[in-house]
């Protein structure tokens, strides 16, 4: 790139939307402009990058969005980008648009995509963890997780009213097919009786454990939070098992689904997104590349893509003990 040419930073959101993505877009845009860069918004994630759906963003374009869920840049999943041909087209867009660095906000798949692009072409990529699942290694929280957690807790509080009034067992299914952060922590926060999470799925029959702890001996209703699981059927599967194996109990299922994703971001997510957005521009100015900007012990950290994607983020097993002890 010639020195006289304006340097552009590209920004896109990819994978599932998460509350706080807009706050991150705002932070990246404003921080980039503050530091003398131009910013180009890429619409519909990698699909839009391949198709060339790009528009320059001004500070005004990101006004009034810090409080909005979803993503003004829209998001998508892109089959084409998983192929070398697709990534070649994506790279051509970057060259044509004079974008010398790309900031990707998304989950582990999106960061894997950024890593693949950076390996094949000389593109500086920086990732921001944007997913409600909180499953990215190297960051204590991801943008959108806190908001989703609060939404789930509000829903479970409402379900509790019905569960206690009717003397029922409720299986409430939440998102997080590979990570139980949402299920485990929402169970603790809502005073649920148990959580069935993927981290424990292979070790033990979690339903049996819950039953052997004596559910309903001291309580007249129970709420069990279940991480979704396309493999074994999630909450439906466990409700069906109770009906068959422990007849006599009245069982209901509530699948929270997409309402977990949307809504105004929590203050925590807005602050996190703002800090990480500013951190992304700082990372670029420091010459970092192929890193995710995360938060650890309340400090902004850089985590190499390879680590953020490959390593499973461990769930603190003491959370399981906390829930078990408090649900007697
Ligand atoms: P969420 O956590 O919300 O599911 P995510 O970023 O993990 O978000 P994915 O659908 O896994 O969501 O990934 C988003 C997009 O990233 C995919 O549609 C694909 O275009 C790209 N992608 C994922 N994995 C790879 C990969 N290994 N190589 C290239 N591109 C990838």
Tab-separated table of C-alpha atoms and ligand atoms in Angstrom:
chain	number	residue	atom	x	y	z
A	1	UNK	CA	0.000	0.000	0.000
A	2	UNK	CA	1.343	3.467	-0.881
A	3	UNK	CA	2.034	5.686	2.083
A	4	UNK	CA	-0.230	8.448	0.739
A	5	UNK	CA	-3.228	6.096	0.620
A	6	UNK	CA	-5.623	6.154	3.537
A	7	UNK	CA	-5.404	2.982	5.596
A	8	UNK	CA	-8.691	1.195	6.142
A	9	UNK	CA	-9.635	-1.242	8.809
A	10	UNK	CA	-12.416	-3.655	7.857
A	11	UNK	CA	-14.894	-4.882	10.404
A	12	UNK	CA	-17.448	-7.673	10.223
A	13	UNK	CA	-19.686	-9.728	12.498
A	14	UNK	CA	-20.024	-13.454	11.862
A	15	UNK	CA	-21.767	-16.557	13.206
A	16	UNK	CA	-24.637	-16.188	15.662
A	17	UNK	CA	-25.544	-12.638	16.670
A	18	UNK	CA	-24.871	-11.622	20.267
A	19	UNK	CA	-25.940	-8.567	22.261
A	20	UNK	CA	-23.048	-6.156	22.497
A	21	UNK	CA	-21.810	-6.725	18.941
A	22	UNK	CA	-23.099	-3.239	18.094
A	23	UNK	CA	-21.236	-1.764	21.050
A	24	UNK	CA	-18.093	-3.472	19.711
A	25	UNK	CA	-18.676	-2.119	16.175
A	26	UNK	CA	-19.086	1.365	17.653
A	27	UNK	CA	-15.933	1.038	19.751
A	28	UNK	CA	-13.782	-0.248	16.876
A	29	UNK	CA	-15.088	2.438	14.512
A	30	UNK	CA	-14.637	5.354	16.892
A	31	UNK	CA	-11.273	4.192	18.214
A	32	UNK	CA	-9.981	3.616	14.662
A	33	UNK	CA	-11.105	7.066	13.510
A	34	UNK	CA	-9.709	8.669	16.681
A	35	UNK	CA	-6.332	7.121	15.811
A	36	UNK	CA	-6.345	8.252	12.178
A	37	UNK	CA	-7.616	5.167	10.339
A	38	UNK	CA	-10.595	4.838	8.040
A	39	UNK	CA	-13.144	2.114	8.737
A	40	UNK	CA	-15.113	-0.014	6.326
A	41	UNK	CA	-18.070	-2.069	7.492
A	42	UNK	CA	-18.479	-5.421	5.786
A	43	UNK	CA	-22.082	-6.629	5.747
A	44	UNK	CA	-23.312	-10.215	6.331
A	45	UNK	CA	-20.030	-11.589	7.652
A	46	UNK	CA	-17.830	-13.615	5.334
A	47	UNK	CA	-20.675	-13.908	2.803
A	48	UNK	CA	-20.606	-10.139	2.347
A	49	UNK	CA	-16.822	-10.094	2.272
A	50	UNK	CA	-16.890	-12.528	-0.646
A	51	UNK	CA	-19.674	-10.598	-2.394
A	52	UNK	CA	-18.047	-7.205	-1.799
A	53	UNK	CA	-20.795	-5.735	0.422
A	54	UNK	CA	-18.651	-3.006	1.937
A	55	UNK	CA	-19.375	0.570	3.041
A	56	UNK	CA	-17.268	3.165	4.811
A	57	UNK	CA	-18.396	3.860	8.377
A	58	UNK	CA	-18.318	7.294	9.987
A	59	UNK	CA	-18.610	8.126	13.680
A	60	UNK	CA	-22.245	9.134	13.022
A	61	UNK	CA	-23.019	5.726	11.504
A	62	UNK	CA	-22.427	4.140	14.881
A	63	UNK	CA	-24.407	6.687	16.904
A	64	UNK	CA	-27.197	5.342	19.080
A	65	UNK	CA	-26.320	1.671	18.645
A	66	UNK	CA	-24.576	0.912	21.947
A	67	UNK	CA	-27.950	0.025	23.477
A	68	UNK	CA	-29.183	-2.185	20.627
A	69	UNK	CA	-28.991	-5.977	20.391
A	70	UNK	CA	-28.141	-7.812	17.163
A	71	UNK	CA	-25.653	-6.300	14.724
A	72	UNK	CA	-26.104	-3.355	12.361
A	73	UNK	CA	-23.621	-5.052	10.012
A	74	UNK	CA	-25.833	-8.159	9.926
A	75	UNK	CA	-24.286	-11.576	10.268
A	76	UNK	CA	-24.239	-14.843	8.362
A	77	UNK	CA	-22.745	-18.272	8.177
A	78	UNK	CA	-20.810	-18.820	4.966
A	79	UNK	CA	-20.217	-22.181	3.377
A	80	UNK	CA	-18.218	-20.529	0.577
A	81	UNK	CA	-15.691	-19.031	3.006
A	82	UNK	CA	-14.711	-22.491	4.235
A	83	UNK	CA	-13.247	-23.173	0.768
A	84	UNK	CA	-9.930	-21.778	-0.598
A	85	UNK	CA	-11.832	-20.324	-3.591
A	86	UNK	CA	-14.182	-18.443	-1.299
A	87	UNK	CA	-11.319	-17.043	0.767
A	88	UNK	CA	-9.553	-15.948	-2.430
A	89	UNK	CA	-12.605	-13.886	-3.388
A	90	UNK	CA	-12.719	-12.486	0.151
A	91	UNK	CA	-9.079	-11.454	-0.124
A	92	UNK	CA	-9.733	-9.790	-3.480
A	93	UNK	CA	-12.432	-7.676	-1.848
A	94	UNK	CA	-9.984	-6.566	0.833
A	95	UNK	CA	-7.421	-5.541	-1.789
A	96	UNK	CA	-10.015	-3.732	-3.904
A	97	UNK	CA	-11.310	-1.840	-0.846
A	98	UNK	CA	-7.798	-0.963	0.403
A	99	UNK	CA	-8.455	-2.776	3.665
A	100	UNK	CA	-5.142	-3.674	5.265
A	101	UNK	CA	-6.469	-5.140	8.519
A	102	UNK	CA	-9.623	-7.065	9.323
A	103	UNK	CA	-11.423	-7.169	12.649
A	104	UNK	CA	-13.753	-10.142	13.053
A	105	UNK	CA	-16.364	-10.266	15.808
A	106	UNK	CA	-17.732	-13.768	16.322
A	107	UNK	CA	-17.375	-17.177	17.918
A	108	UNK	CA	-14.766	-19.892	17.491
A	109	UNK	CA	-15.864	-20.724	13.934
A	110	UNK	CA	-15.529	-17.095	12.877
A	111	UNK	CA	-12.069	-16.847	14.415
A	112	UNK	CA	-11.071	-20.123	12.731
A	113	UNK	CA	-12.092	-18.468	9.470
A	114	UNK	CA	-9.972	-15.391	10.226
A	115	UNK	CA	-7.055	-17.630	11.031
A	116	UNK	CA	-7.430	-19.529	7.733
A	117	UNK	CA	-7.502	-16.255	5.781
A	118	UNK	CA	-4.443	-14.909	7.595
A	119	UNK	CA	-2.529	-18.131	6.915
A	120	UNK	CA	-3.185	-17.984	3.169
A	121	UNK	CA	-2.834	-14.251	2.560
A	122	UNK	CA	-0.881	-11.379	4.016
A	123	UNK	CA	-3.838	-9.962	5.930
A	124	UNK	CA	-3.649	-8.732	9.490
A	125	UNK	CA	-6.588	-10.224	11.385
A	126	UNK	CA	-7.733	-9.399	14.887
A	127	UNK	CA	-10.628	-11.221	16.550
A	128	UNK	CA	-13.130	-10.118	19.158
A	129	UNK	CA	-15.009	-12.822	21.083
A	130	UNK	CA	-18.680	-12.305	20.202
A	131	UNK	CA	-20.846	-15.239	21.223
A	132	UNK	CA	-23.425	-15.903	23.917
A	133	UNK	CA	-21.840	-19.302	24.674
A	134	UNK	CA	-18.731	-17.915	26.448
A	135	UNK	CA	-16.773	-20.859	25.018
A	136	UNK	CA	-13.638	-19.106	23.764
A	137	UNK	CA	-10.454	-20.034	25.548
A	138	UNK	CA	-8.343	-17.209	26.948
A	139	UNK	CA	-11.101	-14.730	27.756
A	140	UNK	CA	-13.060	-14.755	30.996
A	141	UNK	CA	-16.173	-13.580	29.199
A	142	UNK	CA	-17.397	-13.155	25.640
A	143	UNK	CA	-19.483	-10.279	24.298
A	144	UNK	CA	-23.144	-11.289	24.659
A	145	UNK	CA	-22.742	-13.909	27.372
A	146	UNK	CA	-23.719	-11.723	30.319
A	147	UNK	CA	-26.827	-10.420	28.540
A	148	UNK	CA	-27.950	-13.935	27.580
A	149	UNK	CA	-27.332	-15.149	31.118
A	150	UNK	CA	-29.501	-12.368	32.535
A	151	UNK	CA	-32.259	-13.087	30.013
A	152	UNK	CA	-32.284	-16.765	30.979
A	153	UNK	CA	-32.445	-15.916	34.676
A	154	UNK	CA	-35.416	-13.599	34.093
A	155	UNK	CA	-37.210	-16.368	32.171
A	156	UNK	CA	-36.503	-19.019	34.800
A	157	UNK	CA	-37.804	-16.705	37.536
A	158	UNK	CA	-41.107	-16.608	35.647
A	159	UNK	CA	-41.165	-20.351	35.029
A	160	UNK	CA	-40.559	-20.885	38.753
A	161	UNK	CA	-43.942	-19.277	39.528
A	162	UNK	CA	-45.722	-21.871	37.428
A	163	UNK	CA	-43.536	-24.753	38.626
A	164	UNK	CA	-44.304	-24.057	42.286
A	165	UNK	CA	-47.994	-23.339	41.723
A	166	UNK	CA	-48.525	-26.652	39.942
A	167	UNK	CA	-46.028	-28.879	41.720
A	168	UNK	CA	-44.122	-29.670	38.558
A	169	UNK	CA	-40.647	-30.528	37.337
A	170	UNK	CA	-39.538	-28.174	34.586
A	171	UNK	CA	-36.700	-28.930	32.207
A	172	UNK	CA	-35.590	-25.592	30.776
A	173	UNK	CA	-33.373	-25.847	27.713
A	174	UNK	CA	-30.799	-23.147	27.094
A	175	UNK	CA	-28.169	-22.585	24.397
A	176	UNK	CA	-24.608	-23.918	24.629
A	177	UNK	CA	-24.381	-27.285	22.936
A	178	UNK	CA	-20.644	-27.600	23.577
A	179	UNK	CA	-20.273	-25.463	26.685
A	180	UNK	CA	-22.313	-25.394	29.867
A	181	UNK	CA	-21.498	-21.855	31.079
A	182	UNK	CA	-25.001	-20.551	30.385
A	183	UNK	CA	-26.700	-23.598	31.930
A	184	UNK	CA	-24.505	-23.901	35.016
A	185	UNK	CA	-24.420	-20.225	35.922
A	186	UNK	CA	-28.079	-19.555	35.125
A	187	UNK	CA	-28.946	-22.524	37.361
A	188	UNK	CA	-26.966	-21.002	40.227
A	189	UNK	CA	-28.383	-17.525	39.638
A	190	UNK	CA	-32.000	-18.660	39.404
A	191	UNK	CA	-31.853	-21.106	42.290
A	192	UNK	CA	-32.547	-24.082	40.007
A	193	UNK	CA	-32.210	-27.585	41.416
A	194	UNK	CA	-29.770	-28.915	38.808
A	195	UNK	CA	-27.967	-28.252	35.551
A	196	UNK	CA	-27.280	-30.826	32.873
A	197	UNK	CA	-24.225	-29.668	30.963
A	198	UNK	CA	-22.046	-31.054	28.177
A	199	UNK	CA	-18.898	-30.959	30.325
A	200	UNK	CA	-20.428	-33.617	32.587
A	201	UNK	CA	-22.352	-35.564	29.983
A	202	UNK	CA	-19.740	-38.222	29.368
A	203	UNK	CA	-18.832	-38.689	33.022
A	204	UNK	CA	-22.123	-39.575	34.579
A	205	UNK	CA	-25.839	-39.946	34.171
A	206	UNK	CA	-26.721	-36.457	35.322
A	207	UNK	CA	-30.443	-37.199	35.559
A	208	UNK	CA	-29.816	-40.111	37.873
A	209	UNK	CA	-27.506	-37.985	39.995
A	210	UNK	CA	-30.170	-35.314	40.284
A	211	UNK	CA	-32.788	-37.861	41.252
A	212	UNK	CA	-30.518	-39.644	43.708
A	213	UNK	CA	-29.866	-36.333	45.442
A	214	UNK	CA	-33.488	-36.614	46.433
A	215	UNK	CA	-35.341	-34.138	44.298
A	216	UNK	CA	-38.781	-33.289	45.578
A	217	UNK	CA	-38.100	-34.838	48.977
A	218	UNK	CA	-37.873	-31.432	50.507
A	219	UNK	CA	-39.346	-29.427	47.650
A	220	UNK	CA	-42.617	-29.525	45.838
A	221	UNK	CA	-41.228	-28.377	42.494
A	222	UNK	CA	-37.960	-28.568	40.611
A	223	UNK	CA	-36.263	-26.710	37.817
A	224	UNK	CA	-33.484	-28.350	35.852
A	225	UNK	CA	-31.542	-26.282	33.329
A	226	UNK	CA	-30.362	-28.348	30.351
A	227	UNK	CA	-27.803	-27.315	27.725
A	228	UNK	CA	-29.237	-27.886	24.265
A	229	UNK	CA	-27.979	-31.057	22.633
A	230	UNK	CA	-28.947	-31.965	19.096
A	231	UNK	CA	-27.217	-35.311	19.665
A	232	UNK	CA	-29.351	-36.651	22.514
A	233	UNK	CA	-32.373	-34.374	22.319
A	234	UNK	CA	-31.685	-32.029	25.256
A	235	UNK	CA	-34.554	-31.141	27.608
A	236	UNK	CA	-37.120	-33.219	25.677
A	237	UNK	CA	-34.949	-36.284	26.119
A	238	UNK	CA	-34.688	-35.868	29.893
A	239	UNK	CA	-38.397	-35.116	30.292
A	240	UNK	CA	-39.192	-38.260	28.349
A	241	UNK	CA	-36.862	-40.278	30.567
A	242	UNK	CA	-38.527	-39.026	33.744
A	243	UNK	CA	-41.943	-39.898	32.340
A	244	UNK	CA	-40.753	-43.443	31.549
A	245	UNK	CA	-38.376	-44.163	34.428
A	246	UNK	CA	-40.039	-42.210	37.231
A	247	UNK	CA	-43.759	-42.156	36.431
A	248	UNK	CA	-45.947	-40.123	38.700
A	249	UNK	CA	-44.119	-36.864	38.332
A	250	UNK	CA	-45.665	-34.087	36.331
A	251	UNK	CA	-43.043	-32.922	33.846
A	252	UNK	CA	-42.916	-29.920	31.534
A	253	UNK	CA	-40.350	-28.644	29.049
A	254	UNK	CA	-39.555	-25.058	28.151
A	255	UNK	CA	-37.093	-24.377	25.334
A	256	UNK	CA	-35.962	-20.768	25.526
A	257	UNK	CA	-34.543	-20.736	21.994
A	258	UNK	CA	-33.768	-17.523	20.197
A	259	UNK	CA	-35.106	-15.166	22.817
A	260	UNK	CA	-31.769	-15.780	24.592
A	261	UNK	CA	-29.861	-13.966	21.859
A	262	UNK	CA	-31.571	-10.631	21.518
A	263	UNK	CA	-32.422	-7.607	23.605
A	264	UNK	CA	-30.507	-4.618	24.875
A	265	UNK	CA	-27.016	-5.549	26.039
A	266	UNK	CA	-26.288	-5.484	29.759
A	267	UNK	CA	-24.016	-2.764	31.125
A	268	UNK	CA	-21.313	-5.404	31.552
A	269	UNK	CA	-21.474	-6.407	27.870
A	270	UNK	CA	-21.461	-2.773	26.721
A	271	UNK	CA	-18.363	-2.037	28.791
A	272	UNK	CA	-16.663	-5.281	27.742
A	273	UNK	CA	-17.385	-4.616	24.052
A	274	UNK	CA	-16.116	-1.034	24.383
A	275	UNK	CA	-12.892	-2.109	26.083
A	276	UNK	CA	-12.233	-4.924	23.618
A	277	UNK	CA	-13.023	-2.697	20.623
A	278	UNK	CA	-10.497	-0.114	21.783
A	279	UNK	CA	-8.125	-3.014	22.586
A	280	UNK	CA	-8.404	-4.264	18.988
A	281	UNK	CA	-7.176	-0.954	17.575
A	282	UNK	CA	-4.395	-0.829	20.181
A	283	UNK	CA	-3.392	-4.346	19.155
A	284	UNK	CA	-3.168	-3.263	15.517
A	285	UNK	CA	-1.067	-0.229	16.393
A	286	UNK	CA	1.257	-2.442	18.450
A	287	UNK	CA	1.771	-4.670	15.411
A	288	UNK	CA	-0.173	-7.648	16.774
A	289	UNK	CA	-1.738	-10.027	14.267
A	290	UNK	CA	-3.760	-13.215	14.396
A	291	UNK	CA	-4.822	-12.688	17.963
A	292	UNK	CA	-8.142	-12.507	19.740
A	293	UNK	CA	-8.507	-9.607	22.138
A	294	UNK	CA	-9.994	-10.901	25.370
A	295	UNK	CA	-10.390	-10.053	29.019
A	296	UNK	CA	-8.604	-11.870	31.843
A	297	UNK	CA	-8.622	-10.828	35.491
A	298	UNK	CA	-10.138	-7.525	34.357
A	299	UNK	CA	-7.230	-6.812	32.001
A	300	UNK	CA	-7.331	-6.731	28.212
A	301	UNK	CA	-5.199	-9.593	26.848
A	302	UNK	CA	-4.138	-10.901	23.435
A	303	UNK	CA	-4.715	-14.594	22.814
A	304	UNK	CA	-3.266	-16.228	19.662
A	305	UNK	CA	-6.068	-17.518	17.408
A	306	UNK	CA	-4.641	-21.011	17.510
A	307	UNK	CA	-5.070	-21.098	21.292
A	308	UNK	CA	-8.453	-19.367	21.459
A	309	UNK	CA	-9.935	-21.809	18.955
A	310	UNK	CA	-8.233	-25.073	19.766
A	311	UNK	CA	-8.243	-25.275	23.526
A	312	UNK	CA	-11.498	-26.076	25.268
A	313	UNK	CA	-12.358	-23.421	27.785
A	314	UNK	CA	-12.620	-25.236	31.099
A	315	UNK	CA	-15.717	-24.819	33.218
A	316	UNK	CA	-14.771	-24.255	36.844
A	317	UNK	CA	-15.928	-27.520	38.435
A	318	UNK	CA	-16.432	-25.780	41.774
A	319	UNK	CA	-19.559	-24.252	40.196
A	320	UNK	CA	-21.068	-27.745	40.104
A	321	UNK	CA	-20.437	-28.139	43.843
A	322	UNK	CA	-21.939	-24.732	44.577
A	323	UNK	CA	-25.143	-25.639	42.763
A	324	UNK	CA	-25.365	-29.082	44.345
A	325	UNK	CA	-24.856	-27.766	47.867
A	326	UNK	CA	-27.351	-24.956	47.467
A	327	UNK	CA	-30.119	-26.993	45.860
A	328	UNK	CA	-30.893	-29.286	48.826
B	1	LIG	P1	-21.444	-19.042	17.319
B	1	LIG	O1	-20.600	-19.290	18.542
B	1	LIG	O2	-22.484	-18.040	17.546
B	1	LIG	O3	-21.942	-20.316	16.673
B	1	LIG	P2	-19.324	-19.021	15.361
B	1	LIG	O4	-18.438	-17.945	14.905
B	1	LIG	O5	-18.677	-20.180	16.070
B	1	LIG	O6	-20.471	-18.348	16.236
B	1	LIG	P3	-19.809	-20.655	13.014
B	1	LIG	O7	-21.057	-20.898	12.240
B	1	LIG	O8	-19.117	-21.837	13.595
B	1	LIG	O9	-20.183	-19.574	14.120
B	1	LIG	O10	-18.741	-19.911	12.070
B	1	LIG	C1	-19.104	-18.759	11.339
B	1	LIG	C2	-18.505	-18.810	9.961
B	1	LIG	O11	-17.073	-18.841	10.063
B	1	LIG	C3	-18.861	-20.040	9.151
B	1	LIG	O12	-20.107	-19.932	8.508
B	1	LIG	C4	-17.718	-20.087	8.140
B	1	LIG	O13	-17.952	-19.190	7.084
B	1	LIG	C5	-16.530	-19.574	8.958
B	1	LIG	N1	-15.716	-20.688	9.428
B	1	LIG	C6	-15.953	-21.504	10.480
B	1	LIG	N2	-14.984	-22.432	10.619
B	1	LIG	C7	-14.104	-22.206	9.620
B	1	LIG	C8	-12.887	-22.828	9.199
B	1	LIG	N3	-12.354	-23.863	9.859
B	1	LIG	N4	-12.253	-22.326	8.112
B	1	LIG	C9	-12.761	-21.275	7.433
B	1	LIG	N5	-13.908	-20.643	7.785
B	1	LIG	C10	-14.570	-21.102	8.852
